[in-house]
Short mmCIF file of C-alpha atoms in Angstrom, two decimals:
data_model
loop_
_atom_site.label_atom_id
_atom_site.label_comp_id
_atom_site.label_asym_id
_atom_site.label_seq_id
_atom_site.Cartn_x
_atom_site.Cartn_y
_atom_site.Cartn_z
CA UNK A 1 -89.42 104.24 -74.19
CA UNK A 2 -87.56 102.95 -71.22
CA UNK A 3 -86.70 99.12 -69.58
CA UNK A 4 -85.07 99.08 -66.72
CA UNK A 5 -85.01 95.40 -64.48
CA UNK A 6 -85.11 95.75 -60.78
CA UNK A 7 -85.98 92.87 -58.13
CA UNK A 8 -88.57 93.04 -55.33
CA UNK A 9 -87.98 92.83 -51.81
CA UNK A 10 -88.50 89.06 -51.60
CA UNK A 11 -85.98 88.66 -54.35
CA UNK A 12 -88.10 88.36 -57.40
CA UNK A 13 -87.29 89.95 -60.52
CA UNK A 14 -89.80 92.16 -62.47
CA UNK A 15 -89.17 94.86 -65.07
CA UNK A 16 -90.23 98.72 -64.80
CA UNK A 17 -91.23 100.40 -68.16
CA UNK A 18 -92.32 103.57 -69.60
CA UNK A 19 -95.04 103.15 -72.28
CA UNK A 20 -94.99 106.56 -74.49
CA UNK A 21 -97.25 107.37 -77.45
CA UNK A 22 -98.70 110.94 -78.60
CA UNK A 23 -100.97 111.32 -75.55
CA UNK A 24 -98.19 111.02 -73.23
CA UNK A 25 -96.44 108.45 -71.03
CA UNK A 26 -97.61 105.90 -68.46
CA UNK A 27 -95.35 103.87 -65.99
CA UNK A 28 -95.53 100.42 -66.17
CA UNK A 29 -94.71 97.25 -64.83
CA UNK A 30 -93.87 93.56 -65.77
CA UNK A 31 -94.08 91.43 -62.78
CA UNK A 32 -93.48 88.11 -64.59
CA UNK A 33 -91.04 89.27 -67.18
CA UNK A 34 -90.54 85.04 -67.90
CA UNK A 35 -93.90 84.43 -68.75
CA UNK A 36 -94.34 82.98 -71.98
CA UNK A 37 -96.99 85.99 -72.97
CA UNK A 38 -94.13 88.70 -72.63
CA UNK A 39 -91.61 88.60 -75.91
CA UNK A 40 -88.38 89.83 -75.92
CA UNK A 41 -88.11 93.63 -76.48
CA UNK A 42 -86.12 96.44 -76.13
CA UNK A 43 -85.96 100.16 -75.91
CA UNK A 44 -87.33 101.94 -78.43
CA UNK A 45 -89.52 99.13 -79.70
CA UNK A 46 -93.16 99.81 -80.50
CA UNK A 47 -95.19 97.12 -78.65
CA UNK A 48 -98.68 96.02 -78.30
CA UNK A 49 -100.22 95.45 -74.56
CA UNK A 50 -102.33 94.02 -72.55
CA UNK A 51 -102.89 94.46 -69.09
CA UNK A 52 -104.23 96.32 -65.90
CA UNK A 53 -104.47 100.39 -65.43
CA UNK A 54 -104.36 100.59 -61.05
CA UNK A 55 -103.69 103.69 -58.92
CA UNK A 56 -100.51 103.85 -57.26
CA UNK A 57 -99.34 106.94 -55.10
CA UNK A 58 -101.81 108.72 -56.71
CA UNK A 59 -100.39 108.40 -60.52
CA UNK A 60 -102.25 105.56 -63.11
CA UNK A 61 -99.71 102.92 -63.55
CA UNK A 62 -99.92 99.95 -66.22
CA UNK A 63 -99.38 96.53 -64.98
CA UNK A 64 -98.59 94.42 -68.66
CA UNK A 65 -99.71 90.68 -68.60
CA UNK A 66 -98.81 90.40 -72.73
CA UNK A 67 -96.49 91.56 -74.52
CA UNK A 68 -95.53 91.92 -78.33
CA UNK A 69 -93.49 93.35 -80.59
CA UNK A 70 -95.12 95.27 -83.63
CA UNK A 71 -94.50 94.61 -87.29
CA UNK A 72 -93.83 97.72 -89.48
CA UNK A 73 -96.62 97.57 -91.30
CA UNK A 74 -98.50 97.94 -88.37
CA UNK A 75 -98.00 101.06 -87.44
CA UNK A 76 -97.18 104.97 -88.52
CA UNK A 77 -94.23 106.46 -86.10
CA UNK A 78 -95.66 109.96 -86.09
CA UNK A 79 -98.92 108.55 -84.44
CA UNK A 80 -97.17 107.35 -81.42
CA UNK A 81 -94.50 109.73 -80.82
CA UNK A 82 -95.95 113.04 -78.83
CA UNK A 83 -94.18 116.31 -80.75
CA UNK A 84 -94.59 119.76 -80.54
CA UNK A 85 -97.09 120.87 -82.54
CA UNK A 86 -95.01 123.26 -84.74
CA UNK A 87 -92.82 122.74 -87.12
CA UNK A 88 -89.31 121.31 -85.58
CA UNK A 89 -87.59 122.20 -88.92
CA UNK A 90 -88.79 125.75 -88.59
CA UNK A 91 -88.32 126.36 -85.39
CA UNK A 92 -84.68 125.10 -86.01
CA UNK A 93 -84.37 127.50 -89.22
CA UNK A 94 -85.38 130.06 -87.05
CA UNK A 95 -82.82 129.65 -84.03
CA UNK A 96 -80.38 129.60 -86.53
CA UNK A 97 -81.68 132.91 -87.52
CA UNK A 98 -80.20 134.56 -84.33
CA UNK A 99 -77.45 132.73 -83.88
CA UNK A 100 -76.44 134.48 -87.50
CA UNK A 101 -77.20 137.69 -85.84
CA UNK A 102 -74.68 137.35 -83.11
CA UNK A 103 -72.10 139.69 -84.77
CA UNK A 104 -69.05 138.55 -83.22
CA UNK A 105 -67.55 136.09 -85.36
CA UNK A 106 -65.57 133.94 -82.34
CA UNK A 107 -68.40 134.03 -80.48
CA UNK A 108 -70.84 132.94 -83.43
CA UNK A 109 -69.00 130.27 -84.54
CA UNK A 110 -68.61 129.03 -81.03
CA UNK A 111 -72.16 128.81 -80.84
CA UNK A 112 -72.43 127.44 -84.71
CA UNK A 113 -70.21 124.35 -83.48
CA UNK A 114 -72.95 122.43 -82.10
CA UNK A 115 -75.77 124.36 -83.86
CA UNK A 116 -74.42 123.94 -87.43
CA UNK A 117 -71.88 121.61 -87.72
CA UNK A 118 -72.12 118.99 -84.52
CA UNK A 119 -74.82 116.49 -86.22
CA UNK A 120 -75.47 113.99 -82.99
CA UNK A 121 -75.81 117.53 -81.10
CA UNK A 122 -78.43 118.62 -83.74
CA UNK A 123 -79.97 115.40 -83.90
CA UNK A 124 -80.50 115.27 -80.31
CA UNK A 125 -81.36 119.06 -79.00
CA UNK A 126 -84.29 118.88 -81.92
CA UNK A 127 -85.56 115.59 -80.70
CA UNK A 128 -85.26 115.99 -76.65
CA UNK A 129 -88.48 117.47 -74.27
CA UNK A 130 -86.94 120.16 -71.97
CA UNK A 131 -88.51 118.35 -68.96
CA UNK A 132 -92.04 116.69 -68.86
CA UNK A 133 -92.09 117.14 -65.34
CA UNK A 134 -91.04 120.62 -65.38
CA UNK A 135 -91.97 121.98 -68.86
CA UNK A 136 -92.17 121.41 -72.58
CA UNK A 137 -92.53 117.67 -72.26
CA UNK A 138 -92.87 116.38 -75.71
CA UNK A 139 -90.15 115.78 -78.44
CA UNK A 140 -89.00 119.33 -79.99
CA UNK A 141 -89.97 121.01 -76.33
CA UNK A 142 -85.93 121.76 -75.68
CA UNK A 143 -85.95 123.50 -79.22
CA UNK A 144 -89.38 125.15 -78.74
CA UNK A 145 -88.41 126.54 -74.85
CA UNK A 146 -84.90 127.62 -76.38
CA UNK A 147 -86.53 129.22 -79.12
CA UNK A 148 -89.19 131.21 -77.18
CA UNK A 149 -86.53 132.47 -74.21
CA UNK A 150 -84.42 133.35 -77.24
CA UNK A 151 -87.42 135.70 -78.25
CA UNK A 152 -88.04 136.70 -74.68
CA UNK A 153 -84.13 138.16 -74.42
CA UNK A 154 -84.42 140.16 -78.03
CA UNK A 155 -87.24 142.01 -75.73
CA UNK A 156 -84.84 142.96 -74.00
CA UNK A 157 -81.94 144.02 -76.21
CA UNK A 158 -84.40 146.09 -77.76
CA UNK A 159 -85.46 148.07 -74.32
CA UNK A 160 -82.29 148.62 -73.26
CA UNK A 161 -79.09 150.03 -76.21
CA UNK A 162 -76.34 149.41 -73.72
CA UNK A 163 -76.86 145.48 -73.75
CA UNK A 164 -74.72 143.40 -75.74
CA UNK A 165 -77.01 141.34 -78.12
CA UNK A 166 -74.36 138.97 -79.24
CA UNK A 167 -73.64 138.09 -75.29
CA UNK A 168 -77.18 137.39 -74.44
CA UNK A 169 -78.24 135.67 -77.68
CA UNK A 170 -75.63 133.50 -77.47
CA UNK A 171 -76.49 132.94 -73.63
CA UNK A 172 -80.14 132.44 -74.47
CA UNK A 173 -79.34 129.90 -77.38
CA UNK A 174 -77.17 127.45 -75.42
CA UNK A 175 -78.75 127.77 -72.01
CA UNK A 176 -80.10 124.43 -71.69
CA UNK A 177 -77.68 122.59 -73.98
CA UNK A 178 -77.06 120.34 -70.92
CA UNK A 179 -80.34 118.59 -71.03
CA UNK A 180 -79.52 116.74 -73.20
CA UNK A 181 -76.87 115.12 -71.15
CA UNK A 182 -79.96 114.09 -68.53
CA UNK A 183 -81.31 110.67 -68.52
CA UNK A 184 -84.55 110.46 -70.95
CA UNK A 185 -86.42 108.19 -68.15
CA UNK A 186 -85.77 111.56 -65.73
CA UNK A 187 -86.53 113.90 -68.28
CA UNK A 188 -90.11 112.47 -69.19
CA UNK A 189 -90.65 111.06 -65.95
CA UNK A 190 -94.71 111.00 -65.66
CA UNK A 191 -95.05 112.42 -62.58
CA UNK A 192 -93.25 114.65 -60.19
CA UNK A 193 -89.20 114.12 -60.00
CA UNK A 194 -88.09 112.32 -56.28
CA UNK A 195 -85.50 114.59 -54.57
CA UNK A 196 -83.24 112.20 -56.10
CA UNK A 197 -84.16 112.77 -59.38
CA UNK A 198 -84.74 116.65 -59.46
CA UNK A 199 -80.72 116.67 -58.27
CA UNK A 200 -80.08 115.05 -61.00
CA UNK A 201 -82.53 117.64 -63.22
CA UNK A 202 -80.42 120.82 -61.42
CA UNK A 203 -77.10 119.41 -62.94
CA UNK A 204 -78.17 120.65 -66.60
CA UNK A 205 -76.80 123.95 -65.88
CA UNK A 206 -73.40 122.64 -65.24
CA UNK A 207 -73.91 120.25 -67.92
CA UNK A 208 -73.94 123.26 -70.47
CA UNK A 209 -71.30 125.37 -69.11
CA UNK A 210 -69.15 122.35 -69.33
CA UNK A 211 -70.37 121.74 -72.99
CA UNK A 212 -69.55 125.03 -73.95
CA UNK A 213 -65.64 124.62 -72.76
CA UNK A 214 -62.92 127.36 -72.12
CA UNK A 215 -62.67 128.60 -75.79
CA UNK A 216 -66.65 130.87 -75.36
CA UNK A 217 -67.12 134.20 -73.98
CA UNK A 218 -66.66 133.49 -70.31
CA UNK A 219 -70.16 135.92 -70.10
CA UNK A 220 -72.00 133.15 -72.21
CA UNK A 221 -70.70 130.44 -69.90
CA UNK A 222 -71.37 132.07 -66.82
CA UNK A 223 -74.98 132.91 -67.62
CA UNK A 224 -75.63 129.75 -68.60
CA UNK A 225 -74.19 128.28 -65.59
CA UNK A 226 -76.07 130.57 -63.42
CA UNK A 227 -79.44 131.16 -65.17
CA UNK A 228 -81.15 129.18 -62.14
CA UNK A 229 -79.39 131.32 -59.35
CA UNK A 230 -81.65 133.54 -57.85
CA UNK A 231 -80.98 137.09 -56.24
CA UNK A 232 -81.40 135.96 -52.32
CA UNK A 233 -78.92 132.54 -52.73
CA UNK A 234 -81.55 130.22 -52.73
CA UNK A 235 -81.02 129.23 -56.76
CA UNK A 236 -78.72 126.40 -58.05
CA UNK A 237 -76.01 125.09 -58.39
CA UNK A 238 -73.71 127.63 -56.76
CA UNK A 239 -75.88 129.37 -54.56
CA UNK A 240 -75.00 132.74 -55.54
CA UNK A 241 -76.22 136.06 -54.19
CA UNK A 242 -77.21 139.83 -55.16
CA UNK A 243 -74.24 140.90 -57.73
CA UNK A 244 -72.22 138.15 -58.26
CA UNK A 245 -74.93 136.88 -60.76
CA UNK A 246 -74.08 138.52 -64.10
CA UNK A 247 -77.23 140.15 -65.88
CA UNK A 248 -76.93 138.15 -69.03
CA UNK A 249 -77.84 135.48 -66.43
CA UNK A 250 -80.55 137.07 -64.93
CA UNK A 251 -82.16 138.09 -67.64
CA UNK A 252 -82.03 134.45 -69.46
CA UNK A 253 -83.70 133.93 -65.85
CA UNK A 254 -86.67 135.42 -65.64
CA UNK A 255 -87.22 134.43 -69.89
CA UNK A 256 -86.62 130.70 -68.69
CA UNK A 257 -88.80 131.07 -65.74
CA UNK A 258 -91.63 132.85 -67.78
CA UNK A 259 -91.87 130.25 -70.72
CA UNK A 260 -91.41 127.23 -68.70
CA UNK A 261 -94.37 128.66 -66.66
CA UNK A 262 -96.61 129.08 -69.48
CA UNK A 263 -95.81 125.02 -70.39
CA UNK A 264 -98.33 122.02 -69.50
CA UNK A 265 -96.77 119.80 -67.48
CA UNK A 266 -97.43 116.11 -66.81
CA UNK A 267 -99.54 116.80 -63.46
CA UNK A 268 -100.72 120.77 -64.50
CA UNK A 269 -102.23 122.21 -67.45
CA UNK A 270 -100.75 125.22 -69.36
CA UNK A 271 -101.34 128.25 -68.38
CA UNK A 272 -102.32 131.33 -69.97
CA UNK A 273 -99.92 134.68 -69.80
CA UNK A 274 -101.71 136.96 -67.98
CA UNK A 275 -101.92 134.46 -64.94
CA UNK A 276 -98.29 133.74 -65.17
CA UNK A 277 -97.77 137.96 -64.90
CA UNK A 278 -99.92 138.17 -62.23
CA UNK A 279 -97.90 134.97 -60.54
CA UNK A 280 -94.28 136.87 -61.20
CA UNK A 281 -95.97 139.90 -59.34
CA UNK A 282 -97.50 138.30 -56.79
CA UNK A 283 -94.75 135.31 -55.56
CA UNK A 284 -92.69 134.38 -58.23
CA UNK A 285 -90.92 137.78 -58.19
CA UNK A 286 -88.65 136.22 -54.91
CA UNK A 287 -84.84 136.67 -56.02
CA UNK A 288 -84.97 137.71 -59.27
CA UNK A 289 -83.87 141.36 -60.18
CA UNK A 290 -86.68 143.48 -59.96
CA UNK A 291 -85.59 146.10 -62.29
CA UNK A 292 -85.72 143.63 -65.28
CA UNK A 293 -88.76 142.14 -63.96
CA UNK A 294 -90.65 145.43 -63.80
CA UNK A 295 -89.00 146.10 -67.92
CA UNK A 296 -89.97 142.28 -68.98
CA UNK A 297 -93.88 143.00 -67.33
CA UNK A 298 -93.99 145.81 -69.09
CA UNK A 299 -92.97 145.21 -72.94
CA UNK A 300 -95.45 141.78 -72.23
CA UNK A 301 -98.47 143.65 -71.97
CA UNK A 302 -97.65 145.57 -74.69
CA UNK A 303 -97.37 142.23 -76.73
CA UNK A 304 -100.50 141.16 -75.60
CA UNK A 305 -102.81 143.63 -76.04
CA UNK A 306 -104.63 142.82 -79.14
CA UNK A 307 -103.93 139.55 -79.23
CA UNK A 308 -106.73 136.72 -80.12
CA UNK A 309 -107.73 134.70 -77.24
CA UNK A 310 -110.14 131.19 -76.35
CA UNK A 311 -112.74 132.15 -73.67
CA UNK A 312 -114.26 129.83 -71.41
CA UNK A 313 -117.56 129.39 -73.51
CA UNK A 314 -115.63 128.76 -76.48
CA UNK A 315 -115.71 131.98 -78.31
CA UNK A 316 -112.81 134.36 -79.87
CA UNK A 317 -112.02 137.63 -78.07
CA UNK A 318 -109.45 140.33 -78.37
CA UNK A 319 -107.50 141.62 -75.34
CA UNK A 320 -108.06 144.99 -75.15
CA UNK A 321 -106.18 146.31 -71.86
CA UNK A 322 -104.25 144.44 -68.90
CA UNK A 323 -104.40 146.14 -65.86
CA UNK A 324 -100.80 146.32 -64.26
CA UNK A 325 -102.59 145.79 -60.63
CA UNK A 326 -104.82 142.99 -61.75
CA UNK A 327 -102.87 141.48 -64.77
CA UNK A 328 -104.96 137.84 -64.69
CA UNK A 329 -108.16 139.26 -64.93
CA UNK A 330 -107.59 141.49 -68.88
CA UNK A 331 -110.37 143.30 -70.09
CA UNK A 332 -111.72 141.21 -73.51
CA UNK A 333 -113.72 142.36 -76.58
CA UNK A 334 -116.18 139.40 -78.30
CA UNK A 335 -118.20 141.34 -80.90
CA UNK A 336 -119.43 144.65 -79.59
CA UNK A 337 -119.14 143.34 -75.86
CA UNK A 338 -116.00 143.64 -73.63
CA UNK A 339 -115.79 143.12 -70.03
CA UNK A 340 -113.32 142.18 -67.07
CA UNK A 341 -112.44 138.45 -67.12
CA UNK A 342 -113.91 136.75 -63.94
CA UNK A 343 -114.04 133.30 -62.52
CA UNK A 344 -116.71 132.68 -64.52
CA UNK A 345 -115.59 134.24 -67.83
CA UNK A 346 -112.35 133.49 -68.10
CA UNK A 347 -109.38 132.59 -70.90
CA UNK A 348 -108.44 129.17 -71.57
CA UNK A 349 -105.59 129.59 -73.82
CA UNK A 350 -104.36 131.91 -76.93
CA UNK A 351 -106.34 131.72 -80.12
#
C-alpha cells in the first residue's frame, strides 16, 4: 500500500512499508532492501512475504526477509482489499439522492460538479477511508461517514421548519471532500497519528473549502471550513468562538462527531449508540451548541427505541426505552424478559 525509503542513523538504507489486506494494515520494514530475496516492487503491488512480526512502541510491526511479486492468477483483489461492508454503489446512489433534493439549482449543480460529473473526484471519494486512525478506516469509509452525517442533518431539517435544507445538505455532502487531498500513508496510518501527522489530518477542512471555490454558497463553504470549530475556541483551523461559527457548521458538527464516534478505529473497537449518547452528555458535550445537542439526543432515542440489538451472550433483543439520565445502560426485551443493561449484560453492537 505504501514504500517509502529512508536511511538509518549510521547511514544505511532500509525501506518502510505498509502491508494492507481485508483484515487491516501492518507497518513494515525492509532492512536489506538489496538482498537478493527482496524483488523489485512498487506501490500498489500485491506481494507475498516472509518475515518477523516484533513489538515496537507498543504496535506489531513486520520485519520482511523475502519478498515477491504475485502473479494474477494468484490472487482475487476483493480478498485483500478491506471495504465497507455495504454496498459502495448504493451508498453512492443514495448520496446522490439528496444532493437531487437540494432545490436550489446553483447550489445543486455546484455540488453535482464533483458528485456527478468530476470522474477522478468520484473515483476517489468512493474509494478513500475517512481516517483509519480516526474513523471509518476501510475503502468506501469517506462515502459511508458522508452518507450517515448526511442522514444525521435531515434529522434536523425535519425538527426544526426554519432551516434551510438545501444549505445544510449541501454542507453535509461536501464536508470532508478534502480528505481526499491527505496522504493515503496518513490516512490509514495503523496506529495513532504523531503531532506531525494529525496537523496534517486538521488541514482537510481547509482542503474542502478550497475545493469548493468562490462560485458555492459562501454558507456551504463556511460550514465546511468550520465543522471542527468548537463553541469555546479550542476547534480547528481558525479557532473560532461562540457566534461566529455559523449553525450549518455546528450542526454538520455534532453529526460528524457522532458517526465518527460510533466507528472502529485501528487501536478501539466500535462502539454502540447509546454509549456514544451517554459520552456527548457526559464530556463530549464541551463547545458544541447545546441547544442542538439537547434536539440531536432527543430525535436519537426516538430512532432507537425498537431497534434490534446483539447482547453480550449472543442473543437478539429489542430496545425498549433509553433513559435520558442513564442513556448507556437501555432497558432490552429478549423473549418475554427485559431488564436494565449492566456490566454484565450488556450490547455489543446493532443487530
Amino acid at each position: 500500500k505504501y514504500r517509502q525509503s529512508a536511511m538509518t542513523k549510521n547511514g544505511k538504507s532500509y525501506e518502510n512499508v505498509i502491508l494492507q489486506d481485508k483484515t487491516g494494515v501492518i507497518d513494515a520494514k525492509i532492512w536489506d532492501p538489496n538482498s537478493q530475496g527482496i524483488a523489485d516492487y512498487d506501490e500498489k503491488d500485491f506481494v507475498e512475504v516472509v518475515g518477523d512480526v516484533i513489538t515496537y512502541n507498543n504496535n506489531l510491526q513486520l520485519n520482511i526477509k523475502q519478498l515477491r511479486i504475485a502473479s494474477e492468477d494468484e490472487y482475487n483483489p476483493g480478498d485483500y482489499m478491506p471495504t465497507s461492508e455495504k454496498s459502495v454503489d448504493g451508498m453512492y446512489e443514495e448520496l446522490l439522492g439528496y444532493i437531487r433534493k437540494i432545490s436550489n439549482p446553483h447550489l445543486r449543480q455546484a455540488v453535482e460538479y464533483y458528485f456527478v460529473k468530476d470522474e477522478a473526484f468520484i473515483k476517489s471519494f468512493k474509494g478513500h477511508s475517512a481516517a483509519k486512525t480516526v474513523h471509518h478506516g476501510f475503502a468506501g469509509g469517506l462515502l459511508e461517514h458522508t452518507l450517515s452525517v448526511t442522514k444525521m442533518c435531515e434529522y434536523f431539517v425535519n425538527a426544526y421548519d426554519i432551516l434551510n435544507a438545501d444549505l445544510l445538505y449541501a454542507s453535509a455532502v461536501c464536508h470532508d471532500i478534502g480528505k481526499t487531498k491527505i496522504p493515503e500513508e496518513i490516512l490509514n496510518a495503523p496506529r495513532k497519528l504523531t503531532p506531525e501527522e494529525f496537523e496534517v489530518m486538521k488541514r482537510h477542512p481547509l482542503y474542502s473549502f478550497e475545493l469548493l471555490g468562490e462560485d458555492i454558497n459562501e454558507d456551504v463553504r463556511y460550514a465546511v471550513r468550520w465543522h471542527h470549530e468548537k463553541l469555546d475556541g479550542s476547534g480547528y483551523p481558525d479557532g473560532l468562538k461562540g457566534n461566529s461559527i455559523s449553525y450549518f457548521a455546528r450542526i454538520t458538527s455534532i453529526s460528524d462527531i457522532y458517526d465518527a464516534m460510533l466507528s472502529a478505529r485501528s487501536y478501539k473497537k466500535e462502539k454502540v449508540p447509546f454509549d456514544v449518547l451517554q459520552w456527548f452528555v457526559t464530556a463530549g458535550y464541551k463547545g458544541l451548541d447545546q441547544n442542538l445537542l439537547n434536539i440531536f439526543i432527543k430525535n436519537m432515542v426516538k430512532v432507537y427505541r425498537h431497534q434490534q440489538v446483539i447482547m453480550s451472550d449472543g442473543r437478539e433483543g429489542c430496545v425498549e426505552y433509553i433513559p435520558l439520565n442513564d442513556m448507556d445502560h437501555p432497558i432490552v426485551s429478549v423473549g418475554e424478559e427485559a431488564r436494565q443493561v449492566d456490566e454484565d449484560w450488556y450490547c455489543v453492537h446493532m443487530a
